[in-house]
CSV table of C-alpha atoms in Angstrom, one decimal:
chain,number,residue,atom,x,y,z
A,84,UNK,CA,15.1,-19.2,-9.6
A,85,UNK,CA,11.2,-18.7,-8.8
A,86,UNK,CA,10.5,-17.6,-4.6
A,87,UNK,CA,9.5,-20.5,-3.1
A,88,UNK,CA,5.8,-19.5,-2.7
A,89,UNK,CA,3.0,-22.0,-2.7
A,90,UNK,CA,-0.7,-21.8,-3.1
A,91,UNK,CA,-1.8,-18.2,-1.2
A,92,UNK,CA,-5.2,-18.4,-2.5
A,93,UNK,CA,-5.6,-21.7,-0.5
A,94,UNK,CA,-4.6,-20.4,2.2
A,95,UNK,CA,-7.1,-17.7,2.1
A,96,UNK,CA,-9.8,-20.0,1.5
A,97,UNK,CA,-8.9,-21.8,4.6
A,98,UNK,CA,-8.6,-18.0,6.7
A,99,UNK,CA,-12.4,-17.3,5.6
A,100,UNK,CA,-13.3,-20.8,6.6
A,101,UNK,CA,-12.3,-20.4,9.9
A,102,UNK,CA,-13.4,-17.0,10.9
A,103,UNK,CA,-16.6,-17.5,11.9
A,104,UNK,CA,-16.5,-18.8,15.3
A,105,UNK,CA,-19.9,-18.7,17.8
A,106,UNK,CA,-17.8,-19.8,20.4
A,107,UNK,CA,-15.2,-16.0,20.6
A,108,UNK,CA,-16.4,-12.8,21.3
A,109,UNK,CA,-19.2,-11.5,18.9
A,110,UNK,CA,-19.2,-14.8,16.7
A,111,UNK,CA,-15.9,-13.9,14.8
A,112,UNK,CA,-12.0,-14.1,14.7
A,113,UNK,CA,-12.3,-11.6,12.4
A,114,UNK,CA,-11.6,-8.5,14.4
A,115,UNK,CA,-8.8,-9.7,16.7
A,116,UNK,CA,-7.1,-11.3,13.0
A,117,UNK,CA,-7.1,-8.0,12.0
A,118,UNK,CA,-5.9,-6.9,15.3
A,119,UNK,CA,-2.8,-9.1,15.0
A,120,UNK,CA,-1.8,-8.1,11.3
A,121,UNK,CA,-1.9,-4.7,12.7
A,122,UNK,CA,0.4,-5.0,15.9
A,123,UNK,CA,2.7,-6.9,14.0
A,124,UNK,CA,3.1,-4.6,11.9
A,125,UNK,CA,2.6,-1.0,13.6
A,126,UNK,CA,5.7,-1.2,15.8
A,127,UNK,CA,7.9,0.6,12.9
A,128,UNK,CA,10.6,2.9,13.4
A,129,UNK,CA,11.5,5.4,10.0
A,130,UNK,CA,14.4,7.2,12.4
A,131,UNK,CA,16.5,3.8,12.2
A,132,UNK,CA,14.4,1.2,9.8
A,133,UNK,CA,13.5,-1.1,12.5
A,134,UNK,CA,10.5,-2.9,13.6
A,135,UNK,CA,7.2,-3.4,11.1
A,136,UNK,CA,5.6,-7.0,9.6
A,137,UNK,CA,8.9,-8.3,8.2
A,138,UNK,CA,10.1,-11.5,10.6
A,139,UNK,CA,7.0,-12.1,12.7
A,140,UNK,CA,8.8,-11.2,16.4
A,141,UNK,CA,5.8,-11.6,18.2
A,142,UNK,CA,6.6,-15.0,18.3
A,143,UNK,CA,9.7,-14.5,20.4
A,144,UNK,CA,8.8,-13.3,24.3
A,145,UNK,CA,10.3,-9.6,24.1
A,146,UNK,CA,7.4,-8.7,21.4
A,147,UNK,CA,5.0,-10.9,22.1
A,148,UNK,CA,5.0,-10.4,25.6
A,149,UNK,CA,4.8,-6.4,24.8
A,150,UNK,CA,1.2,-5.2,27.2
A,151,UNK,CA,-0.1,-4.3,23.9
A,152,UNK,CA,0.2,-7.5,23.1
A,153,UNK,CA,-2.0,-8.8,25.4
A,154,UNK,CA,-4.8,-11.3,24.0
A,155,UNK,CA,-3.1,-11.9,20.5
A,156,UNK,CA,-2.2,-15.3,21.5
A,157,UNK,CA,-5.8,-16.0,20.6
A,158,UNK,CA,-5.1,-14.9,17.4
A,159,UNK,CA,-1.7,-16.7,16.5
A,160,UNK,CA,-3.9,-20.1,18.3
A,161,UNK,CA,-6.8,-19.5,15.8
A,162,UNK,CA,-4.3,-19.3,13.0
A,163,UNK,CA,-1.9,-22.3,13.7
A,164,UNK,CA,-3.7,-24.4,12.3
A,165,UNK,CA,-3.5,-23.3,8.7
A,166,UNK,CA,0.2,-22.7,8.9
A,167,UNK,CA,0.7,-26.3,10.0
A,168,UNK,CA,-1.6,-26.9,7.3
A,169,UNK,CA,0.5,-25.0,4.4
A,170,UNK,CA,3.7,-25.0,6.3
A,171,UNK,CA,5.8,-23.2,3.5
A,172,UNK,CA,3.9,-20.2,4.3
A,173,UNK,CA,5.9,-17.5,7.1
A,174,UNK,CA,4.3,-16.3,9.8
A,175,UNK,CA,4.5,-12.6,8.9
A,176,UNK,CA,3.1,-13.4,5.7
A,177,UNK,CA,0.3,-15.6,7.1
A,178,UNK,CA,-0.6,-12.8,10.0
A,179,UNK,CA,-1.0,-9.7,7.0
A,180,UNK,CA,-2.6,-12.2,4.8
A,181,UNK,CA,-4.9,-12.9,7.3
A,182,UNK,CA,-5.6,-8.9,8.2
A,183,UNK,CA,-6.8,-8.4,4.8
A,184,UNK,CA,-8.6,-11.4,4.6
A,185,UNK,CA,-10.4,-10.8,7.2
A,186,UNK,CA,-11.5,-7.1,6.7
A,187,UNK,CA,-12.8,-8.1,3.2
A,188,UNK,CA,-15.1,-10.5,4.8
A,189,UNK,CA,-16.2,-8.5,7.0
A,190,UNK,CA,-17.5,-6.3,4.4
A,191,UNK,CA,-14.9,-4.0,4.6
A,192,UNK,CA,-12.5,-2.6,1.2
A,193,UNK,CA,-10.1,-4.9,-0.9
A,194,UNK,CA,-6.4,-4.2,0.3
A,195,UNK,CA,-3.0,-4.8,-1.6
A,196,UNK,CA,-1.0,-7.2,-0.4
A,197,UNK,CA,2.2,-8.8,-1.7
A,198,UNK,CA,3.9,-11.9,-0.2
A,199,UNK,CA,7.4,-12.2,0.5
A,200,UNK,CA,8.1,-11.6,4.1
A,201,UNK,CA,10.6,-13.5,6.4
A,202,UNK,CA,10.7,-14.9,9.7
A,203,UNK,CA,13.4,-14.2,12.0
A,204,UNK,CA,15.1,-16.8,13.1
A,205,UNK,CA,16.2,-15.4,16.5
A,206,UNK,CA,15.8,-11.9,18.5
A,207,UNK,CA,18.7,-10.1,16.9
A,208,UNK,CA,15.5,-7.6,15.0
A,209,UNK,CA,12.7,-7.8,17.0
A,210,UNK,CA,11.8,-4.7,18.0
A,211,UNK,CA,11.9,-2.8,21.8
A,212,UNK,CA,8.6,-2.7,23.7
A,213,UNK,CA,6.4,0.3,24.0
A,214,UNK,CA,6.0,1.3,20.2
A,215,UNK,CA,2.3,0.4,20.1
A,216,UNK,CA,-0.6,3.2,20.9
A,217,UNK,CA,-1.5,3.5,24.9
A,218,UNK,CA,-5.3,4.1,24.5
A,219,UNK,CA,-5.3,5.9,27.2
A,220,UNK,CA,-3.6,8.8,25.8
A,221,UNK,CA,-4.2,12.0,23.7
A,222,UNK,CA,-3.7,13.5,20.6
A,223,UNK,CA,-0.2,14.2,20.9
A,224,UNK,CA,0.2,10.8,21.6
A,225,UNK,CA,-1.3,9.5,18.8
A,226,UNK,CA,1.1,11.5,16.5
A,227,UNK,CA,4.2,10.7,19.0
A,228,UNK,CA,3.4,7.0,17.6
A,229,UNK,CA,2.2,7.4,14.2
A,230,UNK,CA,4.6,9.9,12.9
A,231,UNK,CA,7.2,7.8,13.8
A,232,UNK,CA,6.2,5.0,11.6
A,233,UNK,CA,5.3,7.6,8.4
A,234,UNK,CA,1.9,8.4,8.9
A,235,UNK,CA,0.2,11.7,8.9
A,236,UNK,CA,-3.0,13.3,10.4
A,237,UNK,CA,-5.2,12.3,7.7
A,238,UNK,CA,-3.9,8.7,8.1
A,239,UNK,CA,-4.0,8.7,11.5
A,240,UNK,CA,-7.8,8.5,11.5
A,241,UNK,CA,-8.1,6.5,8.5
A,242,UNK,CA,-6.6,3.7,10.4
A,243,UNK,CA,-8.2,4.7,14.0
A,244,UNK,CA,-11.6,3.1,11.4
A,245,UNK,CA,-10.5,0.2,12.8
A,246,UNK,CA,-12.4,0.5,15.2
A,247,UNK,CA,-15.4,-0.6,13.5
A,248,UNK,CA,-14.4,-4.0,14.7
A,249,UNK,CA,-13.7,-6.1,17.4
A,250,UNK,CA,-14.2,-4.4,21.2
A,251,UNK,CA,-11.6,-4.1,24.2
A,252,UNK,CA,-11.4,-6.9,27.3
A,253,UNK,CA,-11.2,-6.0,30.7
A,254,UNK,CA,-8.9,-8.7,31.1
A,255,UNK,CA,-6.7,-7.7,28.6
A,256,UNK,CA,-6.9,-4.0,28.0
A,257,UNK,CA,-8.8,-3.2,30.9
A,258,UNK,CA,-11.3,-1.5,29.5
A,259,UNK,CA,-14.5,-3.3,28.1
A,260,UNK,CA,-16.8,-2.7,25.4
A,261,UNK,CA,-17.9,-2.5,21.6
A,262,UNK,CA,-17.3,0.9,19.4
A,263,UNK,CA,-20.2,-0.1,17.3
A,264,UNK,CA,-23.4,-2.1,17.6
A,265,UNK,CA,-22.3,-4.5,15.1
A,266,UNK,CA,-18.0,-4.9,15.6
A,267,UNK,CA,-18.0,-8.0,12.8
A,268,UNK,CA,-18.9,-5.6,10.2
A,269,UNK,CA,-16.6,-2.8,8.7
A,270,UNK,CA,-18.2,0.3,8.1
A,271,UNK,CA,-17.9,3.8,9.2
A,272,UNK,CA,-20.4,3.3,11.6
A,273,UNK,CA,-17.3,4.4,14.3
A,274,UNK,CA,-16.6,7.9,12.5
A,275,UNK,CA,-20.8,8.6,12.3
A,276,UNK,CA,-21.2,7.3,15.9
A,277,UNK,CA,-18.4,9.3,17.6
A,278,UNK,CA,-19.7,12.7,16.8
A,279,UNK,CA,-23.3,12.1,16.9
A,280,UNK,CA,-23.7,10.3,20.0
A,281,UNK,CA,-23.5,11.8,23.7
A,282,UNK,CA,-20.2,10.4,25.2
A,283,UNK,CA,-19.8,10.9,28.8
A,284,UNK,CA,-17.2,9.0,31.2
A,285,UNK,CA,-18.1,5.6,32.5
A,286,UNK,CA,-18.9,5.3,35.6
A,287,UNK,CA,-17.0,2.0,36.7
A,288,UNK,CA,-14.4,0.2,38.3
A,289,UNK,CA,-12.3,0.3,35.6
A,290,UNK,CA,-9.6,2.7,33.5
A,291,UNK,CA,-10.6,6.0,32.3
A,292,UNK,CA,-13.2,5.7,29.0
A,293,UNK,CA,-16.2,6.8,27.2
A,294,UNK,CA,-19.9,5.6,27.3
A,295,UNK,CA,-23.0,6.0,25.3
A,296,UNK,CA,-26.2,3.8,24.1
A,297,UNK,CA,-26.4,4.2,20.7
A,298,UNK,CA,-30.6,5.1,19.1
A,299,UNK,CA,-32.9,1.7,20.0
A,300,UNK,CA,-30.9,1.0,22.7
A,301,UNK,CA,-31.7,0.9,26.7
A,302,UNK,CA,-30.0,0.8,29.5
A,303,UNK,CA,-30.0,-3.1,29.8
A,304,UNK,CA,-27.8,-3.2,26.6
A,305,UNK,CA,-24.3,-3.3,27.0
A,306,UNK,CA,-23.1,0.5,26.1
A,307,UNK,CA,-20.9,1.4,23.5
A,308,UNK,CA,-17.6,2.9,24.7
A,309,UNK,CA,-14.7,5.3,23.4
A,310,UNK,CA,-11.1,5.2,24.5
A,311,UNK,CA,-9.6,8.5,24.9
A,312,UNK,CA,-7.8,8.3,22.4
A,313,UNK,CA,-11.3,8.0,19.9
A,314,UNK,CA,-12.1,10.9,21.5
A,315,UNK,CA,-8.9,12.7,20.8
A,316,UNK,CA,-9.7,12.7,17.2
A,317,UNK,CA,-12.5,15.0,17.5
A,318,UNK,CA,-11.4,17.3,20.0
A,319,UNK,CA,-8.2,17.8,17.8
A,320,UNK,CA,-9.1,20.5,15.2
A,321,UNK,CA,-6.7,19.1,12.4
A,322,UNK,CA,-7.9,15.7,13.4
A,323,UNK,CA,-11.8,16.4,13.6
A,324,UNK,CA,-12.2,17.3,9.9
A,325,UNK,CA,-11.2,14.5,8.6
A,326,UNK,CA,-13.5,12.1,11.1
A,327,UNK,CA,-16.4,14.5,9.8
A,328,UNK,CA,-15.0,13.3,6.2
A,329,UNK,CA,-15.3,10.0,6.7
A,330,UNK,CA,-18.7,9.7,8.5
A,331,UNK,CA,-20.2,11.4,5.2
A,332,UNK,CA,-18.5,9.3,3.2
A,333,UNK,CA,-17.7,5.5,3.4
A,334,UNK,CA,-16.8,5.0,0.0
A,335,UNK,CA,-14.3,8.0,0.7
A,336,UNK,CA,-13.0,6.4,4.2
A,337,UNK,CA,-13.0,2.5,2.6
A,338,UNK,CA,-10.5,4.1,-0.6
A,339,UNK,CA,-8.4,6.0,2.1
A,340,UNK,CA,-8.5,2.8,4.6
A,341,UNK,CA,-7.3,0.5,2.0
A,342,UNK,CA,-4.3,2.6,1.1
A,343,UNK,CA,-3.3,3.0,4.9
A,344,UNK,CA,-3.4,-0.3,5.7
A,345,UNK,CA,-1.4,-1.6,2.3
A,346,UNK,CA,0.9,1.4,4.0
A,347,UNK,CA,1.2,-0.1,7.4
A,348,UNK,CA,1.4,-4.0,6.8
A,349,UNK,CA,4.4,-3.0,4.2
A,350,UNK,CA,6.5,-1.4,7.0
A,351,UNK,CA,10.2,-2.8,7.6
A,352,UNK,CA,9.4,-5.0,4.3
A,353,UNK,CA,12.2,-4.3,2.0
A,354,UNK,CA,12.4,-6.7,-0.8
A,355,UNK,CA,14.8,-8.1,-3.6
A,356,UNK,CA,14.1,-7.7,-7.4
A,357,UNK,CA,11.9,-11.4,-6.8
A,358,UNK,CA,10.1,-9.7,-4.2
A,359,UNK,CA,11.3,-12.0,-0.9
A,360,UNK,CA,12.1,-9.4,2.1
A,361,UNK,CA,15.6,-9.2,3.6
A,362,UNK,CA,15.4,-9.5,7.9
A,363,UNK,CA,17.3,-6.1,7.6
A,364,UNK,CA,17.8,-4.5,4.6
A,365,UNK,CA,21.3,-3.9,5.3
A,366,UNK,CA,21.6,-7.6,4.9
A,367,UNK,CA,22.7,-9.8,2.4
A,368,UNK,CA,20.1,-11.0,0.2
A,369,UNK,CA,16.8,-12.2,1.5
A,370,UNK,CA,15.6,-15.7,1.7
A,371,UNK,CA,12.1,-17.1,1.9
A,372,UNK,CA,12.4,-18.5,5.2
A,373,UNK,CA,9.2,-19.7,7.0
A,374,UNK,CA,10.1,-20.5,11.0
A,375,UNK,CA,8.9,-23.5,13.1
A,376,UNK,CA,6.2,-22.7,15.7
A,377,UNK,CA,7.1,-21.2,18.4
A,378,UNK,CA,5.4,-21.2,22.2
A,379,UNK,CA,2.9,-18.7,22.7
A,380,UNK,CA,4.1,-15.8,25.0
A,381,UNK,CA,3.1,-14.4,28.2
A,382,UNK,CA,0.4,-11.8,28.2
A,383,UNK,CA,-0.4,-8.9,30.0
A,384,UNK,CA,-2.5,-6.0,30.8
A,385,UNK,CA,-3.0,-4.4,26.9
A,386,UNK,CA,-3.1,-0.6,25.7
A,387,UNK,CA,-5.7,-1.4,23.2
């Protein structure tokens, strides 16, 4: 019997249709799409196989209210739309779909993706809070979190290139700011900018962060900022090299992005010989189960 799967190039279509938007942030969805496909999926464990993309949690209250969280409502909102739309579709596929959609069209590399994902149907997997990065932190930090999904150093920063896009929200995060002078376009302008520019603390009302005005700017632009954890990556001397790597060489960090990023939005998927993911894969076998909407969740002050 064939996995009930429908039409996932229409659905793209109708993800690229919607991501411009003059209305949110820099004039695109784009970033904080690509934000949600990453939080959904970066909350892996390898030390007992839970958390990761499979079963779309954030839609129950103990995920998606996680602080890190905070904001990605917007995100699910933007996107309900099209799963109303194609309602066979699960959420945790729709969310990665949508990642990769949305970096592609945004200039940024072509990234494997395979369908198949679940949706829980209650709490029974979802994941504890506090497995997401806390930006204000260092580099021991970063590897604290990141080792414990299966990542090393050199994939550490890969994925830290996400921060081409998109910018934090003092209402969310609490910090504020763009990395890059154009956050809707993926690049490596973030790698080329963190060492060459003159980072110094921000002198503000808010947490702990980076400032700098990139060349052409003035002082009645809105700086660019670093968290510290950007800046951990080149004060680290196994992390630095490969930041220097990547700001020579986009075609270099695009490559090593796109593998990452097929990495982390496959974590906690295990699948059946026709490819549909089990919730756990100690369960029996998996069924392509797509959930009903569920009520966005609270938010909360957000780590990133």
């Amino acid at each position: 019997m064939a996995p009930p799967f429908g039409d996932f190039e229409a659905v793209k279509q109708d993800i690229l249709a919607i991501l411009k938007n003059k209305d949110y942030d820099d004039g695109s969805i784009g970033p904080v799409i690509v934000r949600l496909a990453w939080h959904a999926s970066g909350t892996y464990s390898k030390e007992d196989d839970t958390g990761g993309s499979n079963g779309a949690g954030m839609r129950y209250e103990e995920e998606g209210g996680d602080p890190a969280n905070a904001g990605l409502q917007h995100a699910r909102a933007f996107l309900e739309p099209i799963k109303k739309k194609h309602d066979w579709i699960t959420y945790a596929d729709l969310w990665t779909l949508a990642g990769v959609t949305a970096i592609k069209a945004m200039d940024g590399p072509e990234i494997p993706w395979k369908p198949g994902r679940t949706d829980f149907s209650n709490t029974k997997y979802v994941p504890p809070r506090g497995r997401l990065p806390d930006a204000a932190q260092g580099s021991d930090h970063l590897r604290h979190i990141f080792y414990r999904m299966g990542f090393n150093d050199q994939e550490i920063v890969a994925l830290s290139g996400g921060h081409n896009l998109g910018r934090c929200h003092k209402d969310r995060s609490g910090f504020d700011g763009p990395w890059v002078v154009n956050p809707t376009r993926f690049s490596n302008a973030f790698f080329k900018l963190l060492l060459s520019l003159k980072w110094e603390p921000r002198k503000w009302d808010g947490p702990f962060q980076y400032s700098a005005y990139a060349p052409g700017m003035d002082e009645d632009d809105e700086p660019l900022m670093m968290l510290p954890t950007d800046y951990a990556l080149i004060q680290d001397e196994k992390f630095r090299p490969w930041v220097e790597k990547y700001a020579a060489d986009k075609d270099l960090f695009f490559a090593d992005f796109s593998k990452v990023f097929a990495k982390l939005i496959e974590l906690g998927v295990y699948r059946d010989e026709d490819g549909i993911a089990r919730c756990d894969k100690r369960d029996e076998k998996g069924s392509y189960r797509s959930a009903p909407k569920k009520s966005d969740t609270a938010t909360g002050p957000s780590r990133i």
